[in-house]
Coordinates of C-alpha atoms and ligand atoms in Angstrom, one line a residue:
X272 CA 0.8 36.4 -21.6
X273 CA 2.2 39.2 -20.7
X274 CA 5.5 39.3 -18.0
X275 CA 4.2 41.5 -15.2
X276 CA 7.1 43.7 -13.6
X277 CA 4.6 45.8 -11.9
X278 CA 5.8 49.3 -11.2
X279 CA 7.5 49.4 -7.3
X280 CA 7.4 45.5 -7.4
X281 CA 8.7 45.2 -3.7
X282 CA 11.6 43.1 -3.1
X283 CA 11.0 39.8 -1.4
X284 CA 9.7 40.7 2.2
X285 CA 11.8 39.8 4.9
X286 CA 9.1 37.8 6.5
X287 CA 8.6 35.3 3.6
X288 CA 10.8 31.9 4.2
X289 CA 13.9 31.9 2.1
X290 CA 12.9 29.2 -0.1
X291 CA 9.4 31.5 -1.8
X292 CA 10.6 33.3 -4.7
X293 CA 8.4 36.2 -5.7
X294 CA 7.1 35.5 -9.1
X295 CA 7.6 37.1 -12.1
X296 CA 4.1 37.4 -12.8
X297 CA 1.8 36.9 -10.5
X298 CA -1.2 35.8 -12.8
X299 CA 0.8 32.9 -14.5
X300 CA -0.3 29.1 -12.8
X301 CA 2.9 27.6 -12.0
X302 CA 3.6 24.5 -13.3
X303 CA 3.8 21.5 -11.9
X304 CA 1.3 22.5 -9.3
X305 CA -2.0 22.3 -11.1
X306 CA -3.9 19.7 -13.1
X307 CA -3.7 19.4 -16.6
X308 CA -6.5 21.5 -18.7
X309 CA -6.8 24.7 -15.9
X310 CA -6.0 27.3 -17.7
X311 CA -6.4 31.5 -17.7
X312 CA -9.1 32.8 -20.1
X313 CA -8.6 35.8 -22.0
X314 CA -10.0 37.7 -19.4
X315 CA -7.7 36.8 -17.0
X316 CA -9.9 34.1 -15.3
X317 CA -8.8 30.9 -14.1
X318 CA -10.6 27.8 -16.4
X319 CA -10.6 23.8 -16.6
X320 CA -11.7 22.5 -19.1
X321 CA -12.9 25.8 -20.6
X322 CA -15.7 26.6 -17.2
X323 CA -14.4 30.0 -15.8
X324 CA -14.5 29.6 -11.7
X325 CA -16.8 32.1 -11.6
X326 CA -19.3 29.7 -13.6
X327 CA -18.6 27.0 -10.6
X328 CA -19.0 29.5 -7.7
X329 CA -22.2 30.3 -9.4
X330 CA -23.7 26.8 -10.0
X331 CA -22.1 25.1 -6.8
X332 CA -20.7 28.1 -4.4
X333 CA -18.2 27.9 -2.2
X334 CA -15.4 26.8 -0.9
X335 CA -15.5 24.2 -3.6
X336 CA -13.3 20.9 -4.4
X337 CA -13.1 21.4 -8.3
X338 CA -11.4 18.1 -9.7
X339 CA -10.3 17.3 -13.1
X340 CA -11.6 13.8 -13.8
X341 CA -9.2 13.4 -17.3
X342 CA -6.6 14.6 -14.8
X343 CA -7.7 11.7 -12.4
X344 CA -7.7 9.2 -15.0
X345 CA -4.2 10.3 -16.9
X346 CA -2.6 10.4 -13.4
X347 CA -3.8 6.7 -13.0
X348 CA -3.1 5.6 -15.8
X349 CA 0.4 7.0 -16.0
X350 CA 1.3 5.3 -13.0
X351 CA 0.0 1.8 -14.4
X352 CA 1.7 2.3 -17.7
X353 CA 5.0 3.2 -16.2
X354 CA 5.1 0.6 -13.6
X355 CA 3.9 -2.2 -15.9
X356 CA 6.5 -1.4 -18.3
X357 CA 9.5 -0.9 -15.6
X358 CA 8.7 -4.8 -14.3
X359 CA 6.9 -6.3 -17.5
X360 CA 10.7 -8.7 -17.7
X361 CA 10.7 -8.9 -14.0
X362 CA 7.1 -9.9 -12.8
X363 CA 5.0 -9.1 -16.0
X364 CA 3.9 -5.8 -14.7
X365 CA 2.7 -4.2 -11.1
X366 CA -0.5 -4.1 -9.5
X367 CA -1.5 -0.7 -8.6
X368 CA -3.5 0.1 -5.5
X369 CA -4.8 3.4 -5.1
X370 CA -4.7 4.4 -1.9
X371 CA -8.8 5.2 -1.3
X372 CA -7.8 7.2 2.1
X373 CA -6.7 9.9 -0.2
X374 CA -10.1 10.9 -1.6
X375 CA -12.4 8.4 -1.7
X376 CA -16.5 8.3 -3.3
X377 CA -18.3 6.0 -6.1
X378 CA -17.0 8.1 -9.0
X379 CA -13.4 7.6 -8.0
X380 CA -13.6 4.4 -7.2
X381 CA -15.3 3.6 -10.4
X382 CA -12.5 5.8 -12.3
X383 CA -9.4 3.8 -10.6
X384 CA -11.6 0.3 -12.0
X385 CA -12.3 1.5 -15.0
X386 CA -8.2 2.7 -15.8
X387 CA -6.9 -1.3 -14.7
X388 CA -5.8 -0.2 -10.9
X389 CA -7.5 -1.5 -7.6
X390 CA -8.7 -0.2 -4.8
X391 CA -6.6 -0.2 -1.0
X392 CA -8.9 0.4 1.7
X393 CA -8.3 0.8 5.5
X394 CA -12.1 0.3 7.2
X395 CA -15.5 -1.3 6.8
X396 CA -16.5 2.7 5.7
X397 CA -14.3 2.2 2.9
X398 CA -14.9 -1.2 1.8
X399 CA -19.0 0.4 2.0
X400 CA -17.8 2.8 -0.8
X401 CA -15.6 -0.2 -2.7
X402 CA -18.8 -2.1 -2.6
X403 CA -21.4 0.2 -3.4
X404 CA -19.2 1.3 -6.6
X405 CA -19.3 -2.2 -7.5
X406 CA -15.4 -2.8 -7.0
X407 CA -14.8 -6.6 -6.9
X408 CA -13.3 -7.9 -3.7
X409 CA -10.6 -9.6 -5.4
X410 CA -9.6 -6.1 -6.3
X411 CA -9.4 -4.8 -3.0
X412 CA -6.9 -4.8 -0.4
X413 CA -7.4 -3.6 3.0
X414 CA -5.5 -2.0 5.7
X415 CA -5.5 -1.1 9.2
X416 CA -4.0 -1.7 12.6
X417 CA -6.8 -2.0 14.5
X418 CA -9.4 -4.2 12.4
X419 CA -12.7 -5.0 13.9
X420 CA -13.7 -8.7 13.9
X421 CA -16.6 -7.0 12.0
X422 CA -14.5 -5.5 9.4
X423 CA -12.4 -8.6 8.7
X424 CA -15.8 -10.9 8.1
X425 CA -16.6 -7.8 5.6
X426 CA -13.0 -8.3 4.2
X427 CA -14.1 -12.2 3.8
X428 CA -18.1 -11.7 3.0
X429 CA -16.8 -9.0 0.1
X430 CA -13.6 -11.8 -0.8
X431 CA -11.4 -9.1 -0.6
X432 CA -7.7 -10.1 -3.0
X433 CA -5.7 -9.2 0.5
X434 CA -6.2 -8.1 4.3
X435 CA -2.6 -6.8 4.9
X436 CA -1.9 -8.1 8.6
X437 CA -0.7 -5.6 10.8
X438 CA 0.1 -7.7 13.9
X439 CA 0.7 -11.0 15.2
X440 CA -2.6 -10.7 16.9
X441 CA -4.4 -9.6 14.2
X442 CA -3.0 -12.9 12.1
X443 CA -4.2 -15.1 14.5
X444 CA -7.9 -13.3 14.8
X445 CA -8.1 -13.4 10.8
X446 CA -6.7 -17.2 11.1
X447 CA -9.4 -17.8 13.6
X448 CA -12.7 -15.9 12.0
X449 CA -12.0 -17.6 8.5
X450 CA -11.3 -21.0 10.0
X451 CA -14.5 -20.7 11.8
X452 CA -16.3 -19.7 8.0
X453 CA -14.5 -22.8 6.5
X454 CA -12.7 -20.1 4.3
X455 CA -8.8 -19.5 3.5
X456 CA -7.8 -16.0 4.2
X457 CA -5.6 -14.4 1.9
X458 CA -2.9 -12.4 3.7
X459 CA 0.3 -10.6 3.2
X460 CA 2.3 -9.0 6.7
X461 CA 2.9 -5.6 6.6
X462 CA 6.9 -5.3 7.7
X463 CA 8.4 -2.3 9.3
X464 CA 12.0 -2.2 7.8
X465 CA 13.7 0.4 9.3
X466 CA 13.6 3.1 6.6
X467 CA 11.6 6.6 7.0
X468 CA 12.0 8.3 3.8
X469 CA 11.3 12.1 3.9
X470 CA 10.9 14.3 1.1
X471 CA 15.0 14.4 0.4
X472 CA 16.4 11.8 2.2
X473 CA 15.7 8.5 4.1
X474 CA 16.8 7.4 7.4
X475 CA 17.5 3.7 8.3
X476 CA 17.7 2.5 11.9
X477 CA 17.2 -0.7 13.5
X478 CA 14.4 -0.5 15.5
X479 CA 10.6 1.0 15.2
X480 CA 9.0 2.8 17.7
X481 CA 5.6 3.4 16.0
X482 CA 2.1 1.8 16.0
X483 CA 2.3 0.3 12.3
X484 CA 3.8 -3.7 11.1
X485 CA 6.0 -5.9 12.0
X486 CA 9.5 -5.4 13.3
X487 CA 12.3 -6.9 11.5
X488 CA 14.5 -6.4 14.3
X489 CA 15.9 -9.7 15.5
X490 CA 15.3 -9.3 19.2
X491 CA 11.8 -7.2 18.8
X492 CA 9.9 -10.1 20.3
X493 CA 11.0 -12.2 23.2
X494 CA 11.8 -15.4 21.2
X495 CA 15.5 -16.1 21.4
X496 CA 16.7 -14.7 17.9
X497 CA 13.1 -14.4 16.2
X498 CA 11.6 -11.0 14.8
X499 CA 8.2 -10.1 15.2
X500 CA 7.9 -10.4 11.4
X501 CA 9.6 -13.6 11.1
X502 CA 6.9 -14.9 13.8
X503 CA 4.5 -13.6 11.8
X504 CA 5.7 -15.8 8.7
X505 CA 6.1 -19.2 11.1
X506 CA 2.5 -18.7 12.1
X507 CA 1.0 -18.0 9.0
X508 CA 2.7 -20.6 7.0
X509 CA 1.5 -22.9 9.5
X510 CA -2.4 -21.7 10.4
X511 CA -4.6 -23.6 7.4
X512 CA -7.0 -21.1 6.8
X513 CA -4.7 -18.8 5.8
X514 CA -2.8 -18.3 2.7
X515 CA 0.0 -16.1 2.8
X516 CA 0.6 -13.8 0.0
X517 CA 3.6 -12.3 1.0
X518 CA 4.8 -9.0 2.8
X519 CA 4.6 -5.5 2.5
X520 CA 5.9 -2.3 3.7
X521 CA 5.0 1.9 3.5
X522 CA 8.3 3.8 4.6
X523 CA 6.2 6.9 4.3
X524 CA 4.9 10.0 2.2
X525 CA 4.9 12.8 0.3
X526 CA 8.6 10.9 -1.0
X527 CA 10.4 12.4 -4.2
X528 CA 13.6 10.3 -4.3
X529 CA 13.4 6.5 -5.3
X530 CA 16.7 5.9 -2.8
X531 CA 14.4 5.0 0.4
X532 CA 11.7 2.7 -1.9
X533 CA 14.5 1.0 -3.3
X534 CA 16.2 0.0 0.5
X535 CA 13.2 -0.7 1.5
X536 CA 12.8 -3.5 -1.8
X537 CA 16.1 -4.6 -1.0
X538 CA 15.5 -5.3 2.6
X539 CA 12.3 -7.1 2.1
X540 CA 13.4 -9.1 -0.7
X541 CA 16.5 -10.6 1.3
X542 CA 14.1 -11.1 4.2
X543 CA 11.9 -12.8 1.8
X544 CA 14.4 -15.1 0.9
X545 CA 15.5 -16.2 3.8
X546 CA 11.9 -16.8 4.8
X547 CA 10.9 -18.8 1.7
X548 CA 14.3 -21.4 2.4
X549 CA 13.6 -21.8 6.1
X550 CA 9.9 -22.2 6.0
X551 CA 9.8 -24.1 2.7
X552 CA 7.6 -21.6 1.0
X553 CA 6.9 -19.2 -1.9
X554 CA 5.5 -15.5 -1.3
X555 CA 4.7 -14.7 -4.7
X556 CA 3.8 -11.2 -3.8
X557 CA 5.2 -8.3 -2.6
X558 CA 3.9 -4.5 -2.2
X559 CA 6.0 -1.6 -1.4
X560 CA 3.6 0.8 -0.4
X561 CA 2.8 4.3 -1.6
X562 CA 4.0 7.6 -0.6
X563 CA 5.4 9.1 -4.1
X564 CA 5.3 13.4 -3.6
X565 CA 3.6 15.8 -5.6
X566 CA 4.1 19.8 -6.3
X567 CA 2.3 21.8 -3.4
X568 CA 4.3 24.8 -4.3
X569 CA 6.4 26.0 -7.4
X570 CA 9.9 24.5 -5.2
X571 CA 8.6 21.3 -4.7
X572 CA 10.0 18.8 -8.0
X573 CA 8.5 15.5 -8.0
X574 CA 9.9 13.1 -10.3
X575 CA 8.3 11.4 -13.2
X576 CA 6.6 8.0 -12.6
X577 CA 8.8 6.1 -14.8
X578 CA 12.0 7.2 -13.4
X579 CA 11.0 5.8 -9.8
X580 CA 9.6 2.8 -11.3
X581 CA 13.3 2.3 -13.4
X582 CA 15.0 3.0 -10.3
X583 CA 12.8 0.9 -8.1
X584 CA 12.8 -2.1 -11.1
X585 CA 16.2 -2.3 -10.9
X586 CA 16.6 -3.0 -7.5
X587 CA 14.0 -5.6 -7.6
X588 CA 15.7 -7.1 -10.7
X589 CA 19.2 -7.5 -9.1
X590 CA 18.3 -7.9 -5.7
X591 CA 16.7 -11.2 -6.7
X592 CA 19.4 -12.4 -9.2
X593 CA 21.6 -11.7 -6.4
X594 CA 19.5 -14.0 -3.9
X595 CA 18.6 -16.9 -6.7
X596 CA 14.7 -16.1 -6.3
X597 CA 11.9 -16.0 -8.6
X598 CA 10.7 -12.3 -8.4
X599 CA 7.5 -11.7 -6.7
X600 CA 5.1 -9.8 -8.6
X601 CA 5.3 -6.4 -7.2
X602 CA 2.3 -4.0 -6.1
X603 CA 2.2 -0.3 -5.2
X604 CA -0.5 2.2 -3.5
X605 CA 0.1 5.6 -4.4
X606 CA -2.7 7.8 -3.1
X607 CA -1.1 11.6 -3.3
X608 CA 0.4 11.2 -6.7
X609 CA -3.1 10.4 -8.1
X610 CA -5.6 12.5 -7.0
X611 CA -3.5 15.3 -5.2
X612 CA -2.7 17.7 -8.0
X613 CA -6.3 17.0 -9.6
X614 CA -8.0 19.5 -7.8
X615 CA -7.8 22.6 -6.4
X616 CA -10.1 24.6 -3.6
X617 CA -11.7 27.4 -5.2
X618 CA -12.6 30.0 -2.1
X619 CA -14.2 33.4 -1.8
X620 CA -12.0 35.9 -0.6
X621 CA -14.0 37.9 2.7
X622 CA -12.2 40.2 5.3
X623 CA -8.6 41.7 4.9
X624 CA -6.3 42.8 7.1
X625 CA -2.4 43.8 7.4
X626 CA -0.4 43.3 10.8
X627 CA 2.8 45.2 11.1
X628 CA 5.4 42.3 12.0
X629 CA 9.0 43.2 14.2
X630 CA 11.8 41.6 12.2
X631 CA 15.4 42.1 14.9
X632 CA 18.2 43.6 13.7
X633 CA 20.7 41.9 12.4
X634 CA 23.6 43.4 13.8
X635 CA 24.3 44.9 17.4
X636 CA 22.9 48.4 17.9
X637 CA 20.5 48.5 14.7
X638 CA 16.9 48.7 15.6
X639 CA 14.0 46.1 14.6
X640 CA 12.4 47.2 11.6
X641 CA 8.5 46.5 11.1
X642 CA 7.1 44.9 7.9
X643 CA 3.8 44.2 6.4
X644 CA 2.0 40.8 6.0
X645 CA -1.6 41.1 4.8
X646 CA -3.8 38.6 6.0
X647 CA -6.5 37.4 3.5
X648 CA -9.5 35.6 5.3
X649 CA -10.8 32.7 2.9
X650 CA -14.8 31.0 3.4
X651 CA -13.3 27.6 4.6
X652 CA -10.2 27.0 6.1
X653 CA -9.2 24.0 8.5
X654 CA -12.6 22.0 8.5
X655 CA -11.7 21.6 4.4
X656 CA -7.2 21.5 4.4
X657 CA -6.3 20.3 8.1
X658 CA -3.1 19.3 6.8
X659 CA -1.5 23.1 7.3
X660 CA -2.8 22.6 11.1
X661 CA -1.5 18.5 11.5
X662 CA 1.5 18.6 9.0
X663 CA 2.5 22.4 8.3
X664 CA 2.0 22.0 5.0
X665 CA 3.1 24.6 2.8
X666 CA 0.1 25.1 0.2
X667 CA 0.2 28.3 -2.7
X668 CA -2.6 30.2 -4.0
X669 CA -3.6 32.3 -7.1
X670 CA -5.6 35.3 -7.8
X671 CA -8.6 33.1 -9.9
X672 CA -11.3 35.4 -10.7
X673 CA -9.0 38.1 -12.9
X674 CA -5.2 39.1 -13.3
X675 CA -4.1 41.7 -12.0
X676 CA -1.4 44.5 -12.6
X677 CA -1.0 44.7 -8.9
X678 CA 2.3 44.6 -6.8
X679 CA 3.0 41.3 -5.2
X680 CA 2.3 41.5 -1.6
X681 CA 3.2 38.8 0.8
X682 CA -0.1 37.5 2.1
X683 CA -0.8 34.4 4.1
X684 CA -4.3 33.1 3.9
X685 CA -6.7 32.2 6.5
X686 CA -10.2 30.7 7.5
X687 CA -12.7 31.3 9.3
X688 CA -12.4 29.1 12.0
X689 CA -11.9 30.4 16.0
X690 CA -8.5 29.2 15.8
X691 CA -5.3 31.5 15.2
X692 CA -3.5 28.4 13.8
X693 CA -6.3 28.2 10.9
X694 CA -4.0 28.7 8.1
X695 CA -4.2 27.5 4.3
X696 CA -1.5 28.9 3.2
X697 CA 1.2 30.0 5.2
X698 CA 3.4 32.6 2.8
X699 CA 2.4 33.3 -0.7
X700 CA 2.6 36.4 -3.1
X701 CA -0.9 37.8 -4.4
X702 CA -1.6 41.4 -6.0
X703 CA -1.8 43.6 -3.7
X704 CA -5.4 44.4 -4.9
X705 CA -6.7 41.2 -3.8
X706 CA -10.2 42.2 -2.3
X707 CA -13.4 40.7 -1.0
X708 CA -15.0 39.1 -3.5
X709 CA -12.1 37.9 -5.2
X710 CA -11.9 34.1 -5.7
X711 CA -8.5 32.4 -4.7
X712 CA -7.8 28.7 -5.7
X713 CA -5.2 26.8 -3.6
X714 CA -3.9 23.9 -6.0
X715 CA -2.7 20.3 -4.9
X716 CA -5.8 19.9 -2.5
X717 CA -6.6 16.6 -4.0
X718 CA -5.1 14.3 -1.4
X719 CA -6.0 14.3 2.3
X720 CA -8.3 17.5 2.6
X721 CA -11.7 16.3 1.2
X722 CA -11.3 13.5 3.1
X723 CA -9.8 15.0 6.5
X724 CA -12.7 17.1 6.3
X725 CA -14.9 18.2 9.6
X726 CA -17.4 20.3 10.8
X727 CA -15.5 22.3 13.1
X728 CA -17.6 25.4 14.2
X729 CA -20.8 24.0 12.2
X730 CA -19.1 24.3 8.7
X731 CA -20.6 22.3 6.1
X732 CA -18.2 20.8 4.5
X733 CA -17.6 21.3 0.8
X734 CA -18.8 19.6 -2.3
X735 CA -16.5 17.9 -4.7
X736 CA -17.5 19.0 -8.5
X737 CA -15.5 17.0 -11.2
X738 CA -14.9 18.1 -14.5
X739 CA -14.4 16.4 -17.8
X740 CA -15.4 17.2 -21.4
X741 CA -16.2 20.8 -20.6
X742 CA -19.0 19.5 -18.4
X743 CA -19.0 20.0 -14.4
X744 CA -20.8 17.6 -12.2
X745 CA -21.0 17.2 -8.1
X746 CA -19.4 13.6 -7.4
X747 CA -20.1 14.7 -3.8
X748 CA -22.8 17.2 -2.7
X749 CA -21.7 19.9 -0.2
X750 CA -23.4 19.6 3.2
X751 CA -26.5 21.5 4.1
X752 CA -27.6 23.1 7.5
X753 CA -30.1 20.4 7.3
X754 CA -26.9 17.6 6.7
X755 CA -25.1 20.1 10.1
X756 CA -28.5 19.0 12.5
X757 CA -29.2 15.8 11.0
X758 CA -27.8 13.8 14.1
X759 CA -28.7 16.1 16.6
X760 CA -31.2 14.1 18.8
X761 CA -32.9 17.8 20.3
X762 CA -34.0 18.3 16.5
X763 CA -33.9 15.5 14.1
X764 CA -36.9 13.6 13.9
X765 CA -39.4 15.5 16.0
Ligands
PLP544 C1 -1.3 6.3 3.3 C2 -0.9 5.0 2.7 C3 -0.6 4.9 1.3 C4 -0.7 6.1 0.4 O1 0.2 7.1 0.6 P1 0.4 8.3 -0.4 O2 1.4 9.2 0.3 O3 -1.0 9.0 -0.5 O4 0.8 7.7 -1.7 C5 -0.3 3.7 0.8 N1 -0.2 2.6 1.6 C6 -0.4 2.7 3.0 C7 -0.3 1.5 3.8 C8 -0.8 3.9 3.5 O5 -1.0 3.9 4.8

């Protein structure tokens, strides 16, 4: 491929944030962002697995969720491999959840079975998937603060492996539904331990003021001298129908450094084994959550599966020599880090617009100077990524349906939605003879934008197409006007 230093390539505007470069050439996909096997044809088109995206906006139109289902798997499996090997001397390998509120339907589910990892879920809708993809319970975990009674007699019709406990009023409603079934509940607590890791760095502080676990904090409950957590363990060491696995925690997301996972090991395992001499008892398991980061744009530098794994192994490994215990055997539930940078939204480029924007002087006395920012209106928008809107996510975005000689031109792209907040991607460089018609593909949509999906101004929302072996097949239908009115009690059944 050519290197593009388009004649009059503009500096970088004023109005882009410090940290986007503009790129050398504008029709190169930027590593680490996309999944493996997209590629640029010879004519300039974006591919995966060899089908142009003009051949998927044809057969399945758009917006479109366009998934790589080797991706997928290799993703998976990576994580499995690298984790097993990290612990194989400490706890013969690691249990990996995949965290199902990512993206969740049959085919995935099938997909994380079928590559050794199980399945977390966080409601009975989920658990309905798990099920109808066949998933065994004793592969399932599942989540929530809120559990209905109804959902935890799913969790125990299904035999789920684990219903992570949230509260110590949820422990005693799971204590009390399976002891009226005759059954033994299989629990572990979900802890709160004080660390919020952020992209770089992690913070540690005493006390939680949030809606999730159990507080470690030695006066969070009114006992004299007893944490929320360690009430937790008294009462569910002592309820017979329920078997405590052990604890758990999730310090956060979108997490690059293995600093804040490892804290977080080291504090549970010491609470651990405090727990396990006081109350006579064993936790043979332990799982420390998900949360690992992907690229979203060509700044952002996950690291490798095995080097968190190493670095979280050993912790585990010397934290428990330290404290004389028998090593639990360790679980995870990454979510992101699987499916996020298997897909990206492929999107029909419509109206275009530039807005003249005042950037101040710098100094005293020298008069605000206007520039450009071109405003690239996409057919989807906040009903299919709301994580711009809820997160400010930073997303990028490539010219898919040709190259282009073009001069970069900083362009933020937008939906269609009746919201001026309806941004996909905030700041990104595109030829400056992006027009209607054009297709764009935003990469890294994998994770939490299928499944945050809505109907917001009667959008259908998009269909899911994975690809594998050259071959393209919907693993989720888009919806139809017909799907939009459906519900609507003036119209449906009459
Ligand atoms: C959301 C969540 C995960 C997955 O987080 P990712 O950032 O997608 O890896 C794992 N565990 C729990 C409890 C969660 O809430």
């Amino acid at each position: 491929m050519t290197t593009n230093t388009a004649p009059n390539s503009p500096q970088a505007s004023p109005l882009a944030p410090e940290w986007l470069a503009v790129p050398e050439d504008l029709n190169v996909l930027q590593a680490p962002m996309w999944a493996a096997g997209v590629e640029k044809n010879d004519v300039g088109e974006v591919t995966i697995d060899g089908i142009s995206v003009s051949d998927l906006k044809e057969q399945f139109g758009t917006p479109l969720f366009v998934m790589s289902e080797s991706d997928f798997r290799s993703r998976a499996r990576a994580f499995k491999d690298a984790f097993d090997d990290a612990f194989a001397d400490i706890c013969g390998g690691v249990d990996v959840y995949y965290a199902g509120k990512s993206f969740l339907c049959t085919a995935v589910a099938q997909w994380v079975a079928e590559e050794g990892l199980r399945l977390d879920t966080c409601s009975g809708g989920e658990l309905a998937v798990a099920a109808r993809a066949g998933i065994p319970g004793a592969n399932l975990g599942l989540h929530g603060n809120n559990k209905s009674d109804a959902e935890i007699n799913r969790a125990l019709d299904m035999k789920v492996g684990r219903i992570v406990v949230d509260s110590l009023d949820e422990l005693e409603r799971v204590a009390k539904i399976a002891s009226s079934r005759g059954e033994i509940a299989k629990v572990m607590l979900r802890l709160t331990p004080g660390v919020h890791a952020h992209t770089h760095e992690f913070i540690a502080t005493a006390h939680e003021d949030q809606k999730f676990g159990l507080s470690m904090a030695e006066d969070s409950t009114e006992e004299a001298g007893l944490s929320a957590a360690e009430e937790a363990v008294a009462a569910a060491t002592s309820y017979p129908s329920v078997e405590l696995l052990g604890l758990h925690c999730h310090i956060g997301s979108q997490i690059f450094e293995a600093d804040g996972f490892a804290l977080a090991a080291e504090k549970l395992l010491g609470f651990q084994a405090a727990m396990q001499a006081k109350y006579s008892v064993i936790l043979p398991e332990l799982d420390l959550g998900g949360g690992y980061g992907i690229a979203y744009t060509p700044v952002d530098t996950p690291r490798p599966a095995a080097e968190i794994a190493q670095a979280m192994a050993a912790v585990v490994r010397s934290k428990c020599a330290e404290l004389g215990i028998e090593a639990p055997r360790v679980s995870i539930e990454p979510g992101r880090a699987i499916v996020g940078s298997t897909t990206f939204t492929l999107y029909e480029v419509g109206t275009l617009k530039t807005v003249r924007v005042d950037v101040p002087g710098t100094e005293k006395g020298l008069e605000n100077v206007t520039y450009p920012r071109r405003y690239v209106s996409v057919d989807g928008g906040m009903s299919d990524n709301a994580r711009p809107v809820l997160y400010d996510a930073d997303y990028s975005a490539i010219l898919a349906s040709r190259d282009s000689d073009a001069a970069p031109q900083l362009s933020r792209v937008v939906g269609k939605h009746c919201e001026s907040g309806d941004i996909v991607v905030r700041d990104v460089y595109l030829p400056a003879d992006v027009a209607a018609g054009d297709l764009l593909a935003v990469p890294g949509t994998g994770a939490y934008c299928w499944a945050l999906s809505s109907n917001y101004n009667y959008l259908a929302r998009p269909g899911v197409v994975a690809v594998r072996d050259g071959a393209a097949r919907l693993i989720v239908r888009g919806e139809t006007e017909e799907d939009l009115l459906n519900r609507d009690m003036g119209v449906a059944n009459v």
